Short mmCIF file of C-alpha atoms in Angstrom, two decimals:
data_model
loop_
_atom_site.label_atom_id
_atom_site.label_comp_id
_atom_site.label_asym_id
_atom_site.label_seq_id
_atom_site.Cartn_x
_atom_site.Cartn_y
_atom_site.Cartn_z
CA PRO A 1 -175.83 77.14 -9.03
CA ALA A 2 -173.22 79.56 -10.33
CA ALA A 3 -171.03 76.43 -11.45
CA CYS A 4 -171.21 74.95 -14.73
CA LYS A 5 -172.92 71.87 -14.13
CA CYS A 6 -172.63 70.23 -17.86
CA TRP A 7 -171.15 71.12 -21.21
CA GLY A 8 -170.54 69.97 -24.46
CA PHE A 9 -170.41 70.38 -28.09
CA THR A 10 -171.36 69.14 -31.29
CA THR A 11 -170.14 68.96 -34.83
CA GLY A 12 -173.43 70.20 -36.33
CA GLY A 13 -174.78 68.78 -39.27
CA GLY A 14 -177.84 66.59 -40.11
CA THR A 15 -176.58 63.89 -38.13
CA PRO A 16 -175.14 65.62 -35.25
CA VAL A 17 -172.52 63.84 -32.61
CA LEU A 18 -172.24 64.84 -29.14
CA ALA A 19 -168.26 65.51 -29.47
CA THR A 20 -165.81 64.27 -26.55
CA PRO A 21 -164.95 65.60 -24.34
CA SER A 22 -167.94 66.83 -22.62
CA TYR A 23 -169.17 67.18 -18.95
CA ASN A 24 -172.00 65.32 -17.51
CA MET A 25 -173.86 64.95 -20.98
CA THR A 26 -174.98 61.42 -22.39
CA SER A 27 -176.36 61.84 -25.74
CA ILE A 28 -177.38 64.11 -28.60
CA THR A 29 -180.58 63.30 -30.75
CA ASP A 30 -181.43 64.79 -34.26
CA THR A 31 -185.32 65.15 -33.19
CA ALA A 32 -186.00 67.54 -36.42
CA ALA A 33 -184.60 69.41 -38.81
CA GLY A 34 -183.06 72.27 -37.14
CA ARG A 35 -183.79 70.61 -33.35
CA LEU A 36 -181.53 68.78 -31.14
CA THR A 37 -182.66 67.49 -28.11
CA VAL A 38 -179.49 67.15 -25.47
CA THR A 39 -179.94 64.92 -22.51
CA ILE A 40 -177.84 65.54 -19.31
CA ALA A 41 -176.51 62.81 -17.15
CA THR A 42 -177.27 64.22 -13.46
CA ASP A 43 -180.48 66.10 -13.72
CA PHE A 44 -181.25 69.59 -12.44
CA SER A 45 -183.78 69.73 -9.65
CA ASP A 46 -186.05 71.97 -12.70
CA ALA A 47 -186.40 73.25 -15.62
CA ASN A 48 -185.34 76.49 -13.70
CA TYR A 49 -181.38 76.50 -15.38
CA ALA A 50 -179.42 78.60 -17.61
CA VAL A 51 -178.00 77.25 -21.13
CA ALA A 52 -175.58 79.59 -23.02
CA PHE A 53 -174.21 78.83 -26.45
CA GLY A 54 -171.14 79.58 -28.12
CA GLY A 55 -168.58 78.53 -31.32
CA THR A 56 -169.29 79.05 -34.83
CA THR A 57 -172.95 79.75 -35.95
CA THR A 58 -172.19 80.15 -39.76
CA ASN A 59 -172.94 77.30 -42.31
CA SER A 60 -170.78 76.78 -45.23
CA THR A 61 -172.92 79.12 -47.41
CA THR A 62 -171.85 81.60 -44.37
CA ALA A 63 -175.52 82.19 -43.38
CA VAL A 64 -175.65 82.91 -39.99
CA LYS A 65 -177.52 80.76 -37.64
CA ILE A 66 -179.57 81.70 -34.52
CA LEU A 67 -179.70 79.04 -31.61
CA ALA A 68 -182.45 79.24 -29.05
CA VAL A 69 -183.76 76.88 -26.75
CA ASN A 70 -186.95 75.30 -27.32
CA THR A 71 -188.22 73.41 -24.04
CA LYS A 72 -186.11 72.36 -21.26
CA ALA A 73 -186.66 69.50 -18.82
CA ALA A 74 -184.55 68.62 -15.35
CA GLY A 75 -182.61 65.82 -17.84
CA SER A 76 -183.05 67.46 -21.10
CA PHE A 77 -183.26 70.52 -23.31
CA GLU A 78 -184.24 71.37 -27.12
CA ILE A 79 -181.89 73.30 -29.21
CA ASP A 80 -183.84 75.04 -32.01
CA SER A 81 -181.51 76.45 -34.94
CA TYR A 82 -183.06 79.01 -37.23
CA SER A 83 -181.47 80.92 -40.34
CA ALA A 84 -181.12 84.54 -39.83
CA VAL A 85 -181.93 84.84 -43.81
CA THR A 86 -185.37 82.89 -43.49
CA PRO A 87 -186.94 82.41 -40.35
CA THR A 88 -187.07 78.87 -40.37
CA LEU A 89 -185.73 75.55 -38.62
CA SER A 90 -182.48 74.31 -40.53
CA ASP A 91 -179.68 72.41 -39.41
CA ILE A 92 -176.40 73.88 -38.70
CA VAL A 93 -173.65 72.09 -40.77
CA VAL A 94 -170.87 73.38 -38.16
CA GLY A 95 -170.09 72.35 -34.59
CA PHE A 96 -171.17 74.41 -31.66
CA ASP A 97 -170.75 74.44 -27.95
CA TRP A 98 -173.35 75.02 -24.65
CA ALA A 99 -173.05 75.12 -20.88
CA CYS A 100 -175.43 74.96 -18.45
CA PHE A 101 -175.89 76.77 -15.02
CA GLY A 102 -178.42 76.06 -12.07
CA ASP A 103 -178.96 73.75 -9.00
CA GLN A 104 -178.82 70.00 -9.55
CA ALA A 105 -181.13 67.49 -8.00
#
């Protein structure tokens, strides 16, 4: 359970791209303003796994963004990004990365 089971990073922006290389990831989809859905190739055994974020979390106006996991399923999770200035969902225009840890199916 302690080994990283998947990781990836995105270019950010209104139409994010799952950048390469990545590990055990199949896609990233912009599902709403400030919300991304990440799909995992080999599912976890359930939704009880950890997602850790890293990278730059500021946009072009240097407003700090807050990243959070909205929902998790065995094979996907949603990432929400909020502006620290106003607590509303908003797209991140720079890339960031994540790593997931837990039991795989």
